[in-house]
Amino acid sequence: MEKILVFQSVAAFLFGSVIGSFLNVCIYRIPRKESIVFPASHCPKCDKNIKPYDNIPIISYIFLKGRCRSCGKKISFLYPLIEFLNAVGYAFIIYKFGLNINGLIYTLLYSSLIVVTFIDLEHQIIPDRITLPGIIIGFILGATVLPVGWQNSLIGLFLGGGLFYLVAVLSRGGMGGGDIKLIAMIGAFLGWQSALLTIFLGALAGSVVGLFLMAFKGKGRKHRVPFGPFLALGAVAALFWGNHIINWYINFGR
């Protein structure tokens, strides 16, 4: 059984790297309001179409030494990094949850979080093209397939989104609309307990990074740090270790 699970995880890694290549297309084109289907993959520097043998996830970047075959310009290291992160995430998800409908759904959520993370880091926006369909899909799957159940999913959607909306109102814009929809999407997929845990872990990670930037990079308090990546990180932690963290907290408080 263990050998089968390892084989499935390796297959998931390979498949995840391929999907990661598509995520790179989404991350580049969605903020520019371009189609993610047409035209075919091309170099953003010279616009030459990328040959299939130059588009093999991770491997092509290594063989090309990080440069476009046509124009010789550097290819961003983010491309193989995103492919690798998605591949590793798929492998761990399938290893933990198994090659079943739940595992496949969680890979969908994971890939969505990767897209949101890197778009928010570069452009400081969280596209509605990801979060709004994600909220609907998350609730439908939560209500019909996922173990979270429809009530937990619905509460997670409104509790997570509602808390962030309240923060946005009270702080007069201190919380962006994209963050509100992102945590609502996470709550729809994972339920209200995981939504609250995501907020806590995201805020904790964001605070640590913010303090680091102020202490070592000379950034002021008014320097804007995208919160979406920290929510995504918190959601991944909640997905993999949420029950352990919550149980530890409950037992610690006794």
PDB file of C-alpha atoms in Angstrom:
ATOM      1  CA  MET A   1       0.000   0.000   0.000  1.00  0.00           C
ATOM      2  CA  GLU A   2       2.841   2.374   0.886  1.00  0.00           C
ATOM      3  CA  LYS A   3       4.553   1.681  -2.459  1.00  0.00           C
ATOM      4  CA  ILE A   4       1.339   2.491  -4.321  1.00  0.00           C
ATOM      5  CA  LEU A   5       0.988   5.744  -2.395  1.00  0.00           C
ATOM      6  CA  VAL A   6       4.580   6.716  -3.176  1.00  0.00           C
ATOM      7  CA  PHE A   7       4.048   5.921  -6.871  1.00  0.00           C
ATOM      8  CA  GLN A   8       0.882   8.024  -6.900  1.00  0.00           C
ATOM      9  CA  SER A   9       2.733  10.889  -5.225  1.00  0.00           C
ATOM     10  CA  VAL A  10       5.528  10.753  -7.813  1.00  0.00           C
ATOM     11  CA  ALA A  11       2.936  10.772 -10.594  1.00  0.00           C
ATOM     12  CA  ALA A  12       1.230  13.705  -8.865  1.00  0.00           C
ATOM     13  CA  PHE A  13       4.574  15.550  -8.772  1.00  0.00           C
ATOM     14  CA  LEU A  14       5.003  15.143 -12.529  1.00  0.00           C
ATOM     15  CA  PHE A  15       1.418  16.140 -13.243  1.00  0.00           C
ATOM     16  CA  GLY A  16       1.699  19.065 -10.842  1.00  0.00           C
ATOM     17  CA  SER A  17       4.749  20.386 -12.676  1.00  0.00           C
ATOM     18  CA  VAL A  18       2.780  20.363 -15.944  1.00  0.00           C
ATOM     19  CA  ILE A  19      -0.108  22.225 -14.318  1.00  0.00           C
ATOM     20  CA  GLY A  20       2.467  24.565 -12.801  1.00  0.00           C
ATOM     21  CA  SER A  21       3.549  25.513 -16.321  1.00  0.00           C
ATOM     22  CA  PHE A  22      -0.047  26.504 -17.056  1.00  0.00           C
ATOM     23  CA  LEU A  23      -0.182  28.473 -13.800  1.00  0.00           C
ATOM     24  CA  ASN A  24       2.714  30.557 -15.089  1.00  0.00           C
ATOM     25  CA  VAL A  25       0.549  31.494 -18.057  1.00  0.00           C
ATOM     26  CA  CYS A  26      -2.305  32.456 -15.723  1.00  0.00           C
ATOM     27  CA  ILE A  27      -0.039  34.505 -13.450  1.00  0.00           C
ATOM     28  CA  TYR A  28       1.386  36.453 -16.383  1.00  0.00           C
ATOM     29  CA  ARG A  29      -1.787  36.961 -18.421  1.00  0.00           C
ATOM     30  CA  ILE A  30      -4.653  37.392 -15.951  1.00  0.00           C
ATOM     31  CA  PRO A  31      -3.453  40.750 -14.545  1.00  0.00           C
ATOM     32  CA  ARG A  32      -2.966  41.952 -18.127  1.00  0.00           C
ATOM     33  CA  LYS A  33      -6.518  40.859 -19.004  1.00  0.00           C
ATOM     34  CA  GLU A  34      -5.222  38.505 -21.690  1.00  0.00           C
ATOM     35  CA  SER A  35      -6.649  35.138 -22.692  1.00  0.00           C
ATOM     36  CA  ILE A  36      -5.089  32.206 -20.866  1.00  0.00           C
ATOM     37  CA  VAL A  37      -5.829  29.945 -23.852  1.00  0.00           C
ATOM     38  CA  PHE A  38      -4.686  31.908 -26.919  1.00  0.00           C
ATOM     39  CA  PRO A  39      -2.095  32.600 -28.201  1.00  0.00           C
ATOM     40  CA  ALA A  40       0.262  29.715 -27.472  1.00  0.00           C
ATOM     41  CA  SER A  41       3.065  30.059 -24.927  1.00  0.00           C
ATOM     42  CA  HIS A  42       5.613  32.601 -26.097  1.00  0.00           C
ATOM     43  CA  CYS A  43       8.610  34.503 -24.795  1.00  0.00           C
ATOM     44  CA  PRO A  44       7.455  37.779 -23.169  1.00  0.00           C
ATOM     45  CA  LYS A  45      10.649  39.464 -24.417  1.00  0.00           C
ATOM     46  CA  CYS A  46      10.684  38.553 -28.137  1.00  0.00           C
ATOM     47  CA  ASP A  47       7.133  37.131 -28.585  1.00  0.00           C
ATOM     48  CA  LYS A  48       8.471  34.014 -30.335  1.00  0.00           C
ATOM     49  CA  ASN A  49       6.412  30.884 -29.731  1.00  0.00           C
ATOM     50  CA  ILE A  50       8.034  28.418 -27.348  1.00  0.00           C
ATOM     51  CA  LYS A  51       8.677  25.001 -28.892  1.00  0.00           C
ATOM     52  CA  PRO A  52       7.242  21.981 -27.038  1.00  0.00           C
ATOM     53  CA  TYR A  53      10.723  20.661 -26.247  1.00  0.00           C
ATOM     54  CA  ASP A  54      11.570  24.046 -24.675  1.00  0.00           C
ATOM     55  CA  ASN A  55       8.423  23.994 -22.581  1.00  0.00           C
ATOM     56  CA  ILE A  56       9.097  20.912 -20.438  1.00  0.00           C
ATOM     57  CA  PRO A  57       8.493  21.950 -16.822  1.00  0.00           C
ATOM     58  CA  ILE A  58      11.649  22.624 -14.775  1.00  0.00           C
ATOM     59  CA  ILE A  59      13.897  20.565 -17.085  1.00  0.00           C
ATOM     60  CA  SER A  60      13.799  22.961 -20.064  1.00  0.00           C
ATOM     61  CA  TYR A  61      14.812  25.872 -17.847  1.00  0.00           C
ATOM     62  CA  ILE A  62      17.871  23.930 -16.677  1.00  0.00           C
ATOM     63  CA  PHE A  63      18.949  22.855 -20.176  1.00  0.00           C
ATOM     64  CA  LEU A  64      18.416  26.352 -21.580  1.00  0.00           C
ATOM     65  CA  LYS A  65      20.390  27.777 -18.648  1.00  0.00           C
ATOM     66  CA  GLY A  66      17.554  30.148 -17.897  1.00  0.00           C
ATOM     67  CA  ARG A  67      17.566  31.873 -21.287  1.00  0.00           C
ATOM     68  CA  CYS A  68      15.190  32.028 -24.245  1.00  0.00           C
ATOM     69  CA  ARG A  69      16.429  29.942 -27.182  1.00  0.00           C
ATOM     70  CA  SER A  70      15.278  32.579 -29.687  1.00  0.00           C
ATOM     71  CA  CYS A  71      16.469  35.883 -28.211  1.00  0.00           C
ATOM     72  CA  GLY A  72      18.864  34.793 -25.484  1.00  0.00           C
ATOM     73  CA  LYS A  73      17.176  36.978 -22.863  1.00  0.00           C
ATOM     74  CA  LYS A  74      16.941  35.717 -19.306  1.00  0.00           C
ATOM     75  CA  ILE A  75      13.876  33.729 -18.267  1.00  0.00           C
ATOM     76  CA  SER A  76      12.568  34.596 -14.823  1.00  0.00           C
ATOM     77  CA  PHE A  77      13.482  32.066 -12.135  1.00  0.00           C
ATOM     78  CA  LEU A  78       9.863  32.308 -10.993  1.00  0.00           C
ATOM     79  CA  TYR A  79       8.798  30.025 -13.856  1.00  0.00           C
ATOM     80  CA  PRO A  80      10.569  26.852 -12.662  1.00  0.00           C
ATOM     81  CA  LEU A  81       9.954  27.859  -9.031  1.00  0.00           C
ATOM     82  CA  ILE A  82       6.185  27.934  -9.556  1.00  0.00           C
ATOM     83  CA  GLU A  83       6.301  24.640 -11.448  1.00  0.00           C
ATOM     84  CA  PHE A  84       8.289  23.088  -8.604  1.00  0.00           C
ATOM     85  CA  LEU A  85       6.043  24.486  -5.858  1.00  0.00           C
ATOM     86  CA  ASN A  86       2.933  23.200  -7.593  1.00  0.00           C
ATOM     87  CA  ALA A  87       4.543  19.798  -8.189  1.00  0.00           C
ATOM     88  CA  VAL A  88       5.601  19.438  -4.549  1.00  0.00           C
ATOM     89  CA  GLY A  89       2.175  20.550  -3.348  1.00  0.00           C
ATOM     90  CA  TYR A  90       0.397  17.988  -5.528  1.00  0.00           C
ATOM     91  CA  ALA A  91       2.713  15.224  -4.311  1.00  0.00           C
ATOM     92  CA  PHE A  92       2.085  16.025  -0.647  1.00  0.00           C
ATOM     93  CA  ILE A  93      -1.664  16.406  -1.140  1.00  0.00           C
ATOM     94  CA  ILE A  94      -2.011  13.024  -2.848  1.00  0.00           C
ATOM     95  CA  TYR A  95       0.268  11.421  -0.264  1.00  0.00           C
ATOM     96  CA  LYS A  96      -1.834  12.809   2.596  1.00  0.00           C
ATOM     97  CA  PHE A  97      -5.363  12.561   1.192  1.00  0.00           C
ATOM     98  CA  GLY A  98      -4.951   9.827  -1.427  1.00  0.00           C
ATOM     99  CA  LEU A  99      -5.705   9.729  -5.128  1.00  0.00           C
ATOM    100  CA  ASN A 100      -9.421  10.394  -4.742  1.00  0.00           C
ATOM    101  CA  ILE A 101     -11.933  13.146  -5.362  1.00  0.00           C
ATOM    102  CA  ASN A 102     -10.973  15.024  -2.188  1.00  0.00           C
ATOM    103  CA  GLY A 103      -7.296  14.980  -3.090  1.00  0.00           C
ATOM    104  CA  LEU A 104      -8.035  16.266  -6.591  1.00  0.00           C
ATOM    105  CA  ILE A 105     -10.210  19.072  -5.222  1.00  0.00           C
ATOM    106  CA  TYR A 106      -7.489  20.144  -2.817  1.00  0.00           C
ATOM    107  CA  THR A 107      -5.002  20.317  -5.694  1.00  0.00           C
ATOM    108  CA  LEU A 108      -7.411  22.730  -7.387  1.00  0.00           C
ATOM    109  CA  LEU A 109      -7.490  24.900  -4.272  1.00  0.00           C
ATOM    110  CA  TYR A 110      -3.716  24.719  -3.918  1.00  0.00           C
ATOM    111  CA  SER A 111      -3.090  25.820  -7.501  1.00  0.00           C
ATOM    112  CA  SER A 112      -5.551  28.685  -7.097  1.00  0.00           C
ATOM    113  CA  LEU A 113      -3.627  29.853  -4.032  1.00  0.00           C
ATOM    114  CA  ILE A 114      -0.348  29.783  -5.966  1.00  0.00           C
ATOM    115  CA  VAL A 115      -1.818  31.940  -8.728  1.00  0.00           C
ATOM    116  CA  VAL A 116      -3.233  34.395  -6.190  1.00  0.00           C
ATOM    117  CA  THR A 117       0.066  34.542  -4.293  1.00  0.00           C
ATOM    118  CA  PHE A 118       2.301  35.463  -7.204  1.00  0.00           C
ATOM    119  CA  ILE A 119      -0.159  37.878  -8.802  1.00  0.00           C
ATOM    120  CA  ASP A 120      -0.614  39.666  -5.478  1.00  0.00           C
ATOM    121  CA  LEU A 121       3.136  39.811  -4.881  1.00  0.00           C
ATOM    122  CA  GLU A 122       3.787  41.471  -8.238  1.00  0.00           C
ATOM    123  CA  HIS A 123       0.655  43.539  -8.834  1.00  0.00           C
ATOM    124  CA  GLN A 124      -0.927  43.818  -5.358  1.00  0.00           C
ATOM    125  CA  ILE A 125      -4.267  42.623  -6.677  1.00  0.00           C
ATOM    126  CA  ILE A 126      -6.250  39.426  -6.170  1.00  0.00           C
ATOM    127  CA  PRO A 127      -8.221  38.758  -9.374  1.00  0.00           C
ATOM    128  CA  ASP A 128     -11.959  38.170  -9.181  1.00  0.00           C
ATOM    129  CA  ARG A 129     -11.448  35.653 -12.000  1.00  0.00           C
ATOM    130  CA  ILE A 130      -9.960  33.349  -9.368  1.00  0.00           C
ATOM    131  CA  THR A 131     -11.853  34.126  -6.160  1.00  0.00           C
ATOM    132  CA  LEU A 132     -15.448  34.578  -7.318  1.00  0.00           C
ATOM    133  CA  PRO A 133     -15.662  31.243  -9.182  1.00  0.00           C
ATOM    134  CA  GLY A 134     -13.635  29.762  -6.309  1.00  0.00           C
ATOM    135  CA  ILE A 135     -16.261  30.798  -3.756  1.00  0.00           C
ATOM    136  CA  ILE A 136     -19.058  29.194  -5.768  1.00  0.00           C
ATOM    137  CA  ILE A 137     -17.105  26.037  -6.604  1.00  0.00           C
ATOM    138  CA  GLY A 138     -15.833  25.744  -3.030  1.00  0.00           C
ATOM    139  CA  PHE A 139     -19.334  25.896  -1.574  1.00  0.00           C
ATOM    140  CA  ILE A 140     -20.799  23.460  -4.117  1.00  0.00           C
ATOM    141  CA  LEU A 141     -18.008  20.949  -3.488  1.00  0.00           C
ATOM    142  CA  GLY A 142     -18.129  21.564   0.252  1.00  0.00           C
ATOM    143  CA  ALA A 143     -21.857  20.902   0.245  1.00  0.00           C
ATOM    144  CA  THR A 144     -21.749  17.788  -1.935  1.00  0.00           C
ATOM    145  CA  VAL A 145     -18.339  16.108  -1.870  1.00  0.00           C
ATOM    146  CA  LEU A 146     -15.867  17.388   0.697  1.00  0.00           C
ATOM    147  CA  PRO A 147     -16.044  16.217   4.317  1.00  0.00           C
ATOM    148  CA  VAL A 148     -16.485  19.810   5.505  1.00  0.00           C
ATOM    149  CA  GLY A 149     -20.254  19.708   4.786  1.00  0.00           C
ATOM    150  CA  TRP A 150     -22.538  22.463   3.529  1.00  0.00           C
ATOM    151  CA  GLN A 151     -23.166  24.141   6.892  1.00  0.00           C
ATOM    152  CA  ASN A 152     -19.491  24.370   7.782  1.00  0.00           C
ATOM    153  CA  SER A 153     -18.691  25.564   4.274  1.00  0.00           C
ATOM    154  CA  LEU A 154     -21.399  28.235   4.336  1.00  0.00           C
ATOM    155  CA  ILE A 155     -20.367  29.490   7.771  1.00  0.00           C
ATOM    156  CA  GLY A 156     -16.731  29.549   6.677  1.00  0.00           C
ATOM    157  CA  LEU A 157     -17.620  31.568   3.604  1.00  0.00           C
ATOM    158  CA  PHE A 158     -19.583  34.224   5.488  1.00  0.00           C
ATOM    159  CA  LEU A 159     -17.550  34.221   8.697  1.00  0.00           C
ATOM    160  CA  GLY A 160     -14.213  34.638   6.945  1.00  0.00           C
ATOM    161  CA  GLY A 161     -15.491  37.160   4.425  1.00  0.00           C
ATOM    162  CA  GLY A 162     -17.588  38.938   7.047  1.00  0.00           C
ATOM    163  CA  LEU A 163     -14.694  39.406   9.457  1.00  0.00           C
ATOM    164  CA  PHE A 164     -12.490  40.873   6.750  1.00  0.00           C
ATOM    165  CA  TYR A 165     -15.316  43.092   5.505  1.00  0.00           C
ATOM    166  CA  LEU A 166     -15.740  44.413   9.045  1.00  0.00           C
ATOM    167  CA  VAL A 167     -12.003  45.125   9.236  1.00  0.00           C
ATOM    168  CA  ALA A 168     -12.184  46.937   5.882  1.00  0.00           C
ATOM    169  CA  VAL A 169     -15.062  49.125   7.090  1.00  0.00           C
ATOM    170  CA  LEU A 170     -13.560  49.920  10.491  1.00  0.00           C
ATOM    171  CA  SER A 171     -10.104  50.607   9.074  1.00  0.00           C
ATOM    172  CA  ARG A 172     -11.490  52.575   6.114  1.00  0.00           C
ATOM    173  CA  GLY A 173      -9.717  50.591   3.461  1.00  0.00           C
ATOM    174  CA  GLY A 174      -7.117  48.792   5.534  1.00  0.00           C
ATOM    175  CA  MET A 175      -8.301  45.504   4.039  1.00  0.00           C
ATOM    176  CA  GLY A 176      -8.697  45.060   0.297  1.00  0.00           C
ATOM    177  CA  GLY A 177     -11.725  43.584  -1.413  1.00  0.00           C
ATOM    178  CA  GLY A 178      -9.544  40.872  -2.914  1.00  0.00           C
ATOM    179  CA  ASP A 179      -8.519  39.677   0.545  1.00  0.00           C
ATOM    180  CA  ILE A 180     -12.187  39.544   1.589  1.00  0.00           C
ATOM    181  CA  LYS A 181     -13.094  37.331  -1.350  1.00  0.00           C
ATOM    182  CA  LEU A 182      -9.989  35.192  -0.922  1.00  0.00           C
ATOM    183  CA  ILE A 183     -10.730  34.279   2.706  1.00  0.00           C
ATOM    184  CA  ALA A 184     -14.363  33.644   1.733  1.00  0.00           C
ATOM    185  CA  MET A 185     -13.129  31.196  -0.910  1.00  0.00           C
ATOM    186  CA  ILE A 186     -10.841  29.481   1.597  1.00  0.00           C
ATOM    187  CA  GLY A 187     -13.692  29.237   4.107  1.00  0.00           C
ATOM    188  CA  ALA A 188     -15.972  27.719   1.463  1.00  0.00           C
ATOM    189  CA  PHE A 189     -13.448  24.970   0.707  1.00  0.00           C
ATOM    190  CA  LEU A 190     -12.153  24.267   4.224  1.00  0.00           C
ATOM    191  CA  GLY A 191     -14.868  25.392   6.658  1.00  0.00           C
ATOM    192  CA  TRP A 192     -15.070  28.028   9.355  1.00  0.00           C
ATOM    193  CA  GLN A 193     -12.518  26.508  11.760  1.00  0.00           C
ATOM    194  CA  SER A 194      -9.870  26.414   9.058  1.00  0.00           C
ATOM    195  CA  ALA A 195     -10.860  29.908   7.906  1.00  0.00           C
ATOM    196  CA  LEU A 196     -10.211  31.302  11.389  1.00  0.00           C
ATOM    197  CA  LEU A 197      -6.957  29.352  11.622  1.00  0.00           C
ATOM    198  CA  THR A 198      -5.937  30.693   8.209  1.00  0.00           C
ATOM    199  CA  ILE A 199      -6.549  34.260   9.382  1.00  0.00           C
ATOM    200  CA  PHE A 200      -4.524  33.699  12.558  1.00  0.00           C
ATOM    201  CA  LEU A 201      -1.595  32.028  10.787  1.00  0.00           C
ATOM    202  CA  GLY A 202      -1.661  34.557   7.954  1.00  0.00           C
ATOM    203  CA  ALA A 203      -1.654  37.487  10.380  1.00  0.00           C
ATOM    204  CA  LEU A 204       1.164  35.884  12.369  1.00  0.00           C
ATOM    205  CA  ALA A 205       3.316  35.314   9.283  1.00  0.00           C
ATOM    206  CA  GLY A 206       2.514  38.781   7.964  1.00  0.00           C
ATOM    207  CA  SER A 207       3.502  40.382  11.264  1.00  0.00           C
ATOM    208  CA  VAL A 208       6.829  38.547  11.319  1.00  0.00           C
ATOM    209  CA  VAL A 209       7.639  39.598   7.753  1.00  0.00           C
ATOM    210  CA  GLY A 210       6.487  43.160   8.430  1.00  0.00           C
ATOM    211  CA  LEU A 211       8.731  43.449  11.483  1.00  0.00           C
ATOM    212  CA  PHE A 212      11.633  42.024   9.483  1.00  0.00           C
ATOM    213  CA  LEU A 213      11.133  44.591   6.713  1.00  0.00           C
ATOM    214  CA  MET A 214      11.019  47.438   9.218  1.00  0.00           C
ATOM    215  CA  ALA A 215      14.039  46.219  11.166  1.00  0.00           C
ATOM    216  CA  PHE A 216      16.370  45.173   8.358  1.00  0.00           C
ATOM    217  CA  LYS A 217      15.066  46.741   5.143  1.00  0.00           C
ATOM    218  CA  GLY A 218      14.216  50.200   6.440  1.00  0.00           C
ATOM    219  CA  LYS A 219      10.560  49.942   5.430  1.00  0.00           C
ATOM    220  CA  GLY A 220       8.140  52.218   7.277  1.00  0.00           C
ATOM    221  CA  ARG A 221       4.809  51.277   8.821  1.00  0.00           C
ATOM    222  CA  LYS A 222       3.009  52.717   5.805  1.00  0.00           C
ATOM    223  CA  HIS A 223       4.809  50.339   3.424  1.00  0.00           C
ATOM    224  CA  ARG A 224       2.135  48.103   1.911  1.00  0.00           C
ATOM    225  CA  VAL A 225       2.739  44.371   2.132  1.00  0.00           C
ATOM    226  CA  PRO A 226       0.306  42.171   0.143  1.00  0.00           C
ATOM    227  CA  PHE A 227      -1.710  40.034   2.555  1.00  0.00           C
ATOM    228  CA  GLY A 228      -2.904  37.487  -0.003  1.00  0.00           C
ATOM    229  CA  PRO A 229       0.303  35.407   0.066  1.00  0.00           C
ATOM    230  CA  PHE A 230       0.097  35.114   3.853  1.00  0.00           C
ATOM    231  CA  LEU A 231      -3.526  33.993   3.672  1.00  0.00           C
ATOM    232  CA  ALA A 232      -2.516  31.431   1.058  1.00  0.00           C
ATOM    233  CA  LEU A 233       0.287  30.205   3.314  1.00  0.00           C
ATOM    234  CA  GLY A 234      -2.101  29.990   6.259  1.00  0.00           C
ATOM    235  CA  ALA A 235      -4.632  28.080   4.158  1.00  0.00           C
ATOM    236  CA  VAL A 236      -2.024  25.522   3.078  1.00  0.00           C
ATOM    237  CA  ALA A 237      -0.964  25.053   6.709  1.00  0.00           C
ATOM    238  CA  ALA A 238      -4.615  24.669   7.723  1.00  0.00           C
ATOM    239  CA  LEU A 239      -5.168  22.122   4.950  1.00  0.00           C
ATOM    240  CA  PHE A 240      -2.243  19.917   5.966  1.00  0.00           C
ATOM    241  CA  TRP A 241      -2.021  20.431   9.719  1.00  0.00           C
ATOM    242  CA  GLY A 242      -5.210  22.254  10.711  1.00  0.00           C
ATOM    243  CA  ASN A 243      -6.654  19.489  12.881  1.00  0.00           C
ATOM    244  CA  HIS A 244      -3.349  18.960  14.677  1.00  0.00           C
ATOM    245  CA  ILE A 245      -2.951  22.678  15.373  1.00  0.00           C
ATOM    246  CA  ILE A 246      -6.528  23.070  16.612  1.00  0.00           C
ATOM    247  CA  ASN A 247      -6.319  19.957  18.823  1.00  0.00           C
ATOM    248  CA  TRP A 248      -2.985  21.132  20.230  1.00  0.00           C
ATOM    249  CA  TYR A 249      -4.496  24.520  21.049  1.00  0.00           C
ATOM    250  CA  ILE A 250      -7.530  22.960  22.747  1.00  0.00           C
ATOM    251  CA  ASN A 251      -5.375  20.629  24.839  1.00  0.00           C
ATOM    252  CA  PHE A 252      -2.902  23.413  25.635  1.00  0.00           C
ATOM    253  CA  GLY A 253      -5.709  25.563  27.034  1.00  0.00           C
ATOM    254  CA  ARG A 254      -6.853  22.900  29.469  1.00  0.00           C
TER     255      ARG A 254
END
